[in-house]
PDB file of C-alpha atoms in Angstrom:
ATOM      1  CA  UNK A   7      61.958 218.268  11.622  1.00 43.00           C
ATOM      2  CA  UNK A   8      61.125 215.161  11.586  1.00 43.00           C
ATOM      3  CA  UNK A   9      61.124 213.001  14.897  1.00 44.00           C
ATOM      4  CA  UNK A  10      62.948 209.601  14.620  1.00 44.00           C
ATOM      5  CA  UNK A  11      60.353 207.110  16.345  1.00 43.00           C
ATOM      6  CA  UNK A  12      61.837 204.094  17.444  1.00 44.00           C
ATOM      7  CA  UNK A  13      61.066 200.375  16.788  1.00 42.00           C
ATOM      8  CA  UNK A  14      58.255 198.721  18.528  1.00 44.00           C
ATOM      9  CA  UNK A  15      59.293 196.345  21.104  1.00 45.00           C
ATOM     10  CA  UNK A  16      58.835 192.850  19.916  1.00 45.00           C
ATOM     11  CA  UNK A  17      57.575 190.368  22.938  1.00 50.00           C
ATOM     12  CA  UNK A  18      59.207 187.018  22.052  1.00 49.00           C
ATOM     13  CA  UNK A  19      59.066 183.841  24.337  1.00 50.00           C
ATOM     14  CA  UNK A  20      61.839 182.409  25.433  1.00 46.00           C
ATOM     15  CA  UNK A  21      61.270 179.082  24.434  1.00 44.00           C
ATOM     16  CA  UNK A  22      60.757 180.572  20.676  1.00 48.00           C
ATOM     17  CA  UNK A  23      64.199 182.202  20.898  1.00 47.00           C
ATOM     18  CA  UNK A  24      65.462 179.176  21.956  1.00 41.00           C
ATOM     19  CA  UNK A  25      64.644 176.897  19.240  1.00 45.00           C
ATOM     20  CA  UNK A  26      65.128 179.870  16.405  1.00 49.00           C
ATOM     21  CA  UNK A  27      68.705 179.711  17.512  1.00 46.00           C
ATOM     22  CA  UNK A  28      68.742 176.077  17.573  1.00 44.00           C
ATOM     23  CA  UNK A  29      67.071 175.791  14.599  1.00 44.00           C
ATOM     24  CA  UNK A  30      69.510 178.773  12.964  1.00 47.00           C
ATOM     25  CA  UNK A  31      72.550 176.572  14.264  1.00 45.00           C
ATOM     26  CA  UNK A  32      71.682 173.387  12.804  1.00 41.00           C
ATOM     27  CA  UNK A  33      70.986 175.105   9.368  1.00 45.00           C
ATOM     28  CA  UNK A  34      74.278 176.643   9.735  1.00 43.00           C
ATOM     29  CA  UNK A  35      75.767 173.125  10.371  1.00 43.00           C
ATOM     30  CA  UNK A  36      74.279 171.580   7.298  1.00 41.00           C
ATOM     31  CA  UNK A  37      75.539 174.391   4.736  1.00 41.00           C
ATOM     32  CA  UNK A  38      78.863 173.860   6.448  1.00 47.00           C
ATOM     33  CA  UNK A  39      81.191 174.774   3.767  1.00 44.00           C
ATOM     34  CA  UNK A  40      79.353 177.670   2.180  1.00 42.00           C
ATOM     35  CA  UNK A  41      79.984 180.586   4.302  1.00 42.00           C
ATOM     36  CA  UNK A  42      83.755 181.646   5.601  1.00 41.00           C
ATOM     37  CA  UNK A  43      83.350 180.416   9.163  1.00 44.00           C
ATOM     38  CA  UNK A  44      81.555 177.099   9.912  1.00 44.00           C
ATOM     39  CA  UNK A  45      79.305 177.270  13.026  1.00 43.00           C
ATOM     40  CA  UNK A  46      79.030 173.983  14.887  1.00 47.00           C
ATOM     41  CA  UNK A  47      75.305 172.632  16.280  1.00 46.00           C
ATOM     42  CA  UNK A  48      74.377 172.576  19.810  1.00 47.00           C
ATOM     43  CA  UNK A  49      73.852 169.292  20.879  1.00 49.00           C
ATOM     44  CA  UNK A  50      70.237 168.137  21.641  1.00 44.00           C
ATOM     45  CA  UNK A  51      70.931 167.810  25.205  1.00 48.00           C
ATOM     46  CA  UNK A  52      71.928 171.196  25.730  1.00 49.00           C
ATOM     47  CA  UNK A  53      69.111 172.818  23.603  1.00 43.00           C
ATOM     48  CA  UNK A  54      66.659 171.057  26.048  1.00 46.00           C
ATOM     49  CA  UNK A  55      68.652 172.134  29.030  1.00 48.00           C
ATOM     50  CA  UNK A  56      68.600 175.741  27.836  1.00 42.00           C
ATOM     51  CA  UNK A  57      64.792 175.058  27.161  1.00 44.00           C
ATOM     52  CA  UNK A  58      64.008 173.618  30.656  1.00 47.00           C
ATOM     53  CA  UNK A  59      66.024 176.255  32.065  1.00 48.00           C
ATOM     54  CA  UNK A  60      63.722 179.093  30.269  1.00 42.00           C
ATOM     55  CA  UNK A  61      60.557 177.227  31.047  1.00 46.00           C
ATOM     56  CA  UNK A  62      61.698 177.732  34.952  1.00 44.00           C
ATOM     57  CA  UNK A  63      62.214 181.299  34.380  1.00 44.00           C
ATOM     58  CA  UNK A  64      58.666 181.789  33.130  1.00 44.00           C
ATOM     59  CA  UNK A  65      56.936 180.028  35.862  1.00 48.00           C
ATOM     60  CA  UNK A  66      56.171 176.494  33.971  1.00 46.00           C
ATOM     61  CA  UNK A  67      57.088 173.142  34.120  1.00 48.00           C
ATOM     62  CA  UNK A  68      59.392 171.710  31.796  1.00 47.00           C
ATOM     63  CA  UNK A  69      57.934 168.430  30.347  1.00 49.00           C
ATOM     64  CA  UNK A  70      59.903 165.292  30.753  1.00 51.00           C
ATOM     65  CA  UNK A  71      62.622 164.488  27.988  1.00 49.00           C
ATOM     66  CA  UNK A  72      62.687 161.513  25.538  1.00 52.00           C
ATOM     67  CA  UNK A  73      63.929 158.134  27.209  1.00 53.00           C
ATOM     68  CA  UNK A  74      63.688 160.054  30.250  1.00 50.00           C
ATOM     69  CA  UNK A  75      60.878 159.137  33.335  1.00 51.00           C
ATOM     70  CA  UNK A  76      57.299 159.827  32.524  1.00 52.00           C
ATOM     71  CA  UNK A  77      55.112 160.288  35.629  1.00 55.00           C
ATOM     72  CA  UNK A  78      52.958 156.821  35.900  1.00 56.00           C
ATOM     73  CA  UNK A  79      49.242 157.057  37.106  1.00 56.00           C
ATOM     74  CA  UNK A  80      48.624 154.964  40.170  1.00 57.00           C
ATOM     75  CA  UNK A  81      46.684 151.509  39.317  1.00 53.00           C
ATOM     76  CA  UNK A  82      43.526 151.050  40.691  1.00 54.00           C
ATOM     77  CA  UNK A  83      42.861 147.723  41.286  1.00 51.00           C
ATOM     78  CA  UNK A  84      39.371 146.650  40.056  1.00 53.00           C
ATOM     79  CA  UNK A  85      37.077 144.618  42.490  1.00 51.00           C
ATOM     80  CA  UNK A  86      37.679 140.722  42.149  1.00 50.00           C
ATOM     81  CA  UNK A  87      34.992 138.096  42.713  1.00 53.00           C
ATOM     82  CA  UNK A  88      37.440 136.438  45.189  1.00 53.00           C
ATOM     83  CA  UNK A  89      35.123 137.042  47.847  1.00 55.00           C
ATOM     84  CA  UNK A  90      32.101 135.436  45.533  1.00 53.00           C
ATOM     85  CA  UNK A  91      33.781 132.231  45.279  1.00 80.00           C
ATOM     86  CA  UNK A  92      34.456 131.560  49.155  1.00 81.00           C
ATOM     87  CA  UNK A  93      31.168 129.761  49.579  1.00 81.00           C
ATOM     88  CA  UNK A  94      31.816 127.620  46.043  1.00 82.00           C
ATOM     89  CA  UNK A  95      35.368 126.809  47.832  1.00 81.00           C
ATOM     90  CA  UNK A  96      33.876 125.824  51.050  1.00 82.00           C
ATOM     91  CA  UNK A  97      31.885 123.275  49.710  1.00 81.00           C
ATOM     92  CA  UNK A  98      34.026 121.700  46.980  1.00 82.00           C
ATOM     93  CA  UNK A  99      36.126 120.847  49.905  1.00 81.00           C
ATOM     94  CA  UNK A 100      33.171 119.612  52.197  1.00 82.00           C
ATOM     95  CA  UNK A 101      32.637 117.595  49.471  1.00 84.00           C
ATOM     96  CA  UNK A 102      36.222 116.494  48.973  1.00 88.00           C
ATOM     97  CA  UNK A 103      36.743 115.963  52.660  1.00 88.00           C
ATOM     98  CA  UNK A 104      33.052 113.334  52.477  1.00 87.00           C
ATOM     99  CA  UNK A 105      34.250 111.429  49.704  1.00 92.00           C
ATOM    100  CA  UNK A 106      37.435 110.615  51.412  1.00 93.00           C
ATOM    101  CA  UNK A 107      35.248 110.092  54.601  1.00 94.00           C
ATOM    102  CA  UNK A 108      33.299 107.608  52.268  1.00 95.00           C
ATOM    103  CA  UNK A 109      35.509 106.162  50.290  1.00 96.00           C
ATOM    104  CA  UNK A 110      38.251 105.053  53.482  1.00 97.00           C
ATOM    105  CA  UNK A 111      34.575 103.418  55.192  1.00 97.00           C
ATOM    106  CA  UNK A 112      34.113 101.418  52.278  1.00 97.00           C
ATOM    107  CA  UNK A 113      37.704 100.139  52.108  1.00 97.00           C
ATOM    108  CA  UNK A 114      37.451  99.270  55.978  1.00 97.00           C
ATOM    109  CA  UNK A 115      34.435  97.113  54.792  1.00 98.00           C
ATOM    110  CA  UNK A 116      35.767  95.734  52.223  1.00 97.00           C
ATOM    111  CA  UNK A 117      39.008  94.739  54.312  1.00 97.00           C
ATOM    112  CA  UNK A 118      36.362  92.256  56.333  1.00 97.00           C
ATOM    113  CA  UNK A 119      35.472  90.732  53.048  1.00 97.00           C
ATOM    114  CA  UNK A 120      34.712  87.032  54.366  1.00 97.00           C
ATOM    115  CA  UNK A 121      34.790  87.359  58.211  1.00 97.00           C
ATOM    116  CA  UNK A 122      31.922  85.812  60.029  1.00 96.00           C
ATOM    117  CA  UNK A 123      32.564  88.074  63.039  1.00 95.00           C
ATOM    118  CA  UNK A 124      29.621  90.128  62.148  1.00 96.00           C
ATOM    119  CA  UNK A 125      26.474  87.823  61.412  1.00 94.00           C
ATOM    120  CA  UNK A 126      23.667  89.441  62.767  1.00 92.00           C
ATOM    121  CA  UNK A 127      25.656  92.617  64.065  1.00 96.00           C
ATOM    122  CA  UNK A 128      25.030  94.547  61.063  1.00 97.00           C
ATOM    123  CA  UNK A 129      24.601  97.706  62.635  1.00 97.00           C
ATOM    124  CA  UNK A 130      27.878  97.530  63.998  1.00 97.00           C
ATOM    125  CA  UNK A 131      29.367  96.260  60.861  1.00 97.00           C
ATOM    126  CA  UNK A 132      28.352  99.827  59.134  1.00 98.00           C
ATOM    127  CA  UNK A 133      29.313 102.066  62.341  1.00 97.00           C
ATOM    128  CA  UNK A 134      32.807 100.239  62.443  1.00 97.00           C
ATOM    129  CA  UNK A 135      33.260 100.549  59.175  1.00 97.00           C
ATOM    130  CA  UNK A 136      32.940 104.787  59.930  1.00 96.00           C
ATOM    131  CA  UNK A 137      34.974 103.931  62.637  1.00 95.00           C
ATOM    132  CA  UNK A 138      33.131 104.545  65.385  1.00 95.00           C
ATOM    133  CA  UNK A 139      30.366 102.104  67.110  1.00 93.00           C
ATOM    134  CA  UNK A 140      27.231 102.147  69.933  1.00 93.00           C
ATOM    135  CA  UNK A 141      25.306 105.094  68.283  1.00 95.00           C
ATOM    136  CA  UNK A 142      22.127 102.967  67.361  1.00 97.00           C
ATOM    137  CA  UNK A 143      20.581  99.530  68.425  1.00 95.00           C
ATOM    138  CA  UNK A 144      19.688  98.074  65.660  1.00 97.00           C
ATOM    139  CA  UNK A 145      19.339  99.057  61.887  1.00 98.00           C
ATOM    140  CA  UNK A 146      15.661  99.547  62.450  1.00 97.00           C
ATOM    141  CA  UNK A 147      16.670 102.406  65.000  1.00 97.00           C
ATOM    142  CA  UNK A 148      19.608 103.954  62.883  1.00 97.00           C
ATOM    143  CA  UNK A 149      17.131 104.264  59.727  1.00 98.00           C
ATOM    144  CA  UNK A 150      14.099 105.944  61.857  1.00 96.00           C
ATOM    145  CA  UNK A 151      17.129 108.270  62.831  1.00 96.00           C
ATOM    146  CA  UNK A 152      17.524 109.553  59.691  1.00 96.00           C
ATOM    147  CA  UNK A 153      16.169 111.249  56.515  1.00 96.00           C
ATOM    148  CA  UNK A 154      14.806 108.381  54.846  1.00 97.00           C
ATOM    149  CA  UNK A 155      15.220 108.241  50.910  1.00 97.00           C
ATOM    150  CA  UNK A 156      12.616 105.392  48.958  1.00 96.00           C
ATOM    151  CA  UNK A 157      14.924 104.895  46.110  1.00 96.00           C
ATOM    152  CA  UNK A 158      17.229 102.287  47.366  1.00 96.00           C
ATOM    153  CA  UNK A 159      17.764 100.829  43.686  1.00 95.00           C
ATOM    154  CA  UNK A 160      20.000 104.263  42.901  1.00 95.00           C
ATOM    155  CA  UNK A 161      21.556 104.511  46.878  1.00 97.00           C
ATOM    156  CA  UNK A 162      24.322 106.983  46.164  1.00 96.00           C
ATOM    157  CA  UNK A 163      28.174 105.687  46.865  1.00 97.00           C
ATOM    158  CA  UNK A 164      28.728 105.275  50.630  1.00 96.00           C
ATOM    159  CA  UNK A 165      24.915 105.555  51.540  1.00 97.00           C
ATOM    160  CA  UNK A 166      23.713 103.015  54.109  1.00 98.00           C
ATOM    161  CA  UNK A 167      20.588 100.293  52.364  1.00 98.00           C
ATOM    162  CA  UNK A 168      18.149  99.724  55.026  1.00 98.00           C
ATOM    163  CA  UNK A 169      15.654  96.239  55.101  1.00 98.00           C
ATOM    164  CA  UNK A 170      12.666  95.284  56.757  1.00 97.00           C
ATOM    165  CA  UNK A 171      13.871  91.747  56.992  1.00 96.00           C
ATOM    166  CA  UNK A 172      13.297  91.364  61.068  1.00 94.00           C
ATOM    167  CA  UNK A 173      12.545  93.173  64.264  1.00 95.00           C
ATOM    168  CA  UNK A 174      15.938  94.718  64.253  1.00 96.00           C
ATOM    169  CA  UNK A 175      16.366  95.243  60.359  1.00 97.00           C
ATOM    170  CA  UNK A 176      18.982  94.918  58.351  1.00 98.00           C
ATOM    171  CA  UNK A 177      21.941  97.591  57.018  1.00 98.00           C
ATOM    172  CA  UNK A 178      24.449  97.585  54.193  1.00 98.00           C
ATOM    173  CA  UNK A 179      26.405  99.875  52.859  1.00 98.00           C
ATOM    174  CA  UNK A 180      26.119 101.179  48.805  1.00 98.00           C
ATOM    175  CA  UNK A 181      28.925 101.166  46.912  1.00 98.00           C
ATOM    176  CA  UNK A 182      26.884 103.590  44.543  1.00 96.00           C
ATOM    177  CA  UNK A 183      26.927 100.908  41.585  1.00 96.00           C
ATOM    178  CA  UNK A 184      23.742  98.704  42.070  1.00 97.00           C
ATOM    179  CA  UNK A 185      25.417  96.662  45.134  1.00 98.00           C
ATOM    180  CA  UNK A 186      26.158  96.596  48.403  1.00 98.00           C
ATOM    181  CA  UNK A 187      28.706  95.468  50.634  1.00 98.00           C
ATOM    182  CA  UNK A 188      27.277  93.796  54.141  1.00 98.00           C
ATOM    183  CA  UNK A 189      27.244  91.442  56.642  1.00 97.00           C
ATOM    184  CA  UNK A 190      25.744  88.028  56.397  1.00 95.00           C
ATOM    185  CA  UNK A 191      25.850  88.133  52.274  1.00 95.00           C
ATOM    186  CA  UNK A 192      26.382  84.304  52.454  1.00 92.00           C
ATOM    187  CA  UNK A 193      26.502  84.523  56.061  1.00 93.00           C
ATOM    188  CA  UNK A 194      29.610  86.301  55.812  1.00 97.00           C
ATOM    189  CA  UNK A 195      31.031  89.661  55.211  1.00 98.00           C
ATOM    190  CA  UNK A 196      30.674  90.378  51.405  1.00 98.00           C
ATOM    191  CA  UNK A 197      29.446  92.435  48.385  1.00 98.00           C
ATOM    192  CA  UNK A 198      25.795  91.655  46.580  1.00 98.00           C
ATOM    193  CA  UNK A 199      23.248  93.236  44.856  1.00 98.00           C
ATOM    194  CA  UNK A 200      21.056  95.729  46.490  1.00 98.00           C
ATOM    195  CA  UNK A 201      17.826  93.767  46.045  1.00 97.00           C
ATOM    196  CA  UNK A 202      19.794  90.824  47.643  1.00 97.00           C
ATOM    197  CA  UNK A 203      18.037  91.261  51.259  1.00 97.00           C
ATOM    198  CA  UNK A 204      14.123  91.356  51.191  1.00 95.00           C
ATOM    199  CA  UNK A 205      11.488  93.746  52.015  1.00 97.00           C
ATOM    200  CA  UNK A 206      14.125  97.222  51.067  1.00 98.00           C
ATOM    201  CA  UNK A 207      12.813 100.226  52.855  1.00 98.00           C
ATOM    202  CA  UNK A 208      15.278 103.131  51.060  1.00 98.00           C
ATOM    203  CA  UNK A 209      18.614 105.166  51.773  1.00 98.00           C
ATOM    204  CA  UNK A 210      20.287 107.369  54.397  1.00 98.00           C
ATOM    205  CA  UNK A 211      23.219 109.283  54.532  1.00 96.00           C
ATOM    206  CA  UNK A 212      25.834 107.821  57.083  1.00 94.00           C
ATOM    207  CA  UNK A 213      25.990 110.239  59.583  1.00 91.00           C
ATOM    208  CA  UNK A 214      29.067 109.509  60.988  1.00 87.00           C
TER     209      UNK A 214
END
């Protein structure tokens, strides 16, 4: 006799069976008409339920479905150069902040335009036009104060012109084009050219 042997069980994976009965279903779907009984689809959201469901049961994780929330990898931010650029900021606003300094000292000057109060008090003609007074003696004093630049012809804007014309000297104050704004420029308060006064010994920086 003959011994019936029985069919080798056939591992298949869940998911597999899943989708060969989805994929069964639809086909039935589309030939509708053709057999006696017309078998409606499974909708695609319950096909991937059933899917995520079976993907539990086996110990894995379902991925995430279309249109649905994808895990987003945290951002790392890359280094900036903000920290570079500090110094650059700090001085275009030293810079900024001496210009203004400059420019109101000039316009203080230049407000005196044609008073004789300051003849021979150019010293304090410069200082008062920083707005402050009493730090030197005399021009002489103020220029062996500071650090002494020869070119006087190119004096940069808001620079103080120093002379060897007396004891005491003489001061003006550049206005960075070629002239100067002073005291007793026609024995008044007014603007010349920098080679107006004689015997020009160079230019400081105000340091007021």
């Amino acid at each position: 006799m003959t011994a019936a042997l029985g069919a080798p069980s056939l591992g298949v994976h869940p998911v597999t069976a899943v989708l060969g009965i989805a994929a069964g279903a639809v086909g039935a779907a589309a030939l509708g008409g053709v057999g006696t009984h017309a078998v409606s689809a499974p909708s695609v959201a319950s096909v991937a339920t059933v899917a995520a469901d079976l993907h539990l049961t086996a110990g894995s994780t379902p991925a995430p479905a279309t249109g649905g929330s994808a895990a987003v990898a945290p951002v790392t931010a890359d280094p900036t150069s903000a920290a570079a650029t500090v110094p650059e900021l700090t001085k275009a606003a030293g810079l900024q902040a001496q210009a203004q300094k400059v420019d109101a000292a000039i316009a203080r000057f230049e407000s005196k335009i044609g008073s004789t109060n300051y003849e021979n008090w150019c010293e304090r003609a410069v200082e008062n036009a920083f707005g402050t007074q009493g730090h030197y003696a005399s021009a002489i004093q103020d220029w062996e104060s500071q650090q002494q630049h020869s070119d006087w012809r190119h004096a940069p804007r808001g620079a103080m012109v120093f002379y060897d014309t007396s004891s005491d000297g003489h001061v003006a104050l550049s206005l960075g084009d070629g002239r100067v704004v002073s005291s007793s420029a026609h024995h008044q308060v007014g603007i010349v050219p920098v080679d107006y006064f004689q015997r020009p010994l160079g230019w400081a920086y105000a340091p007021y």
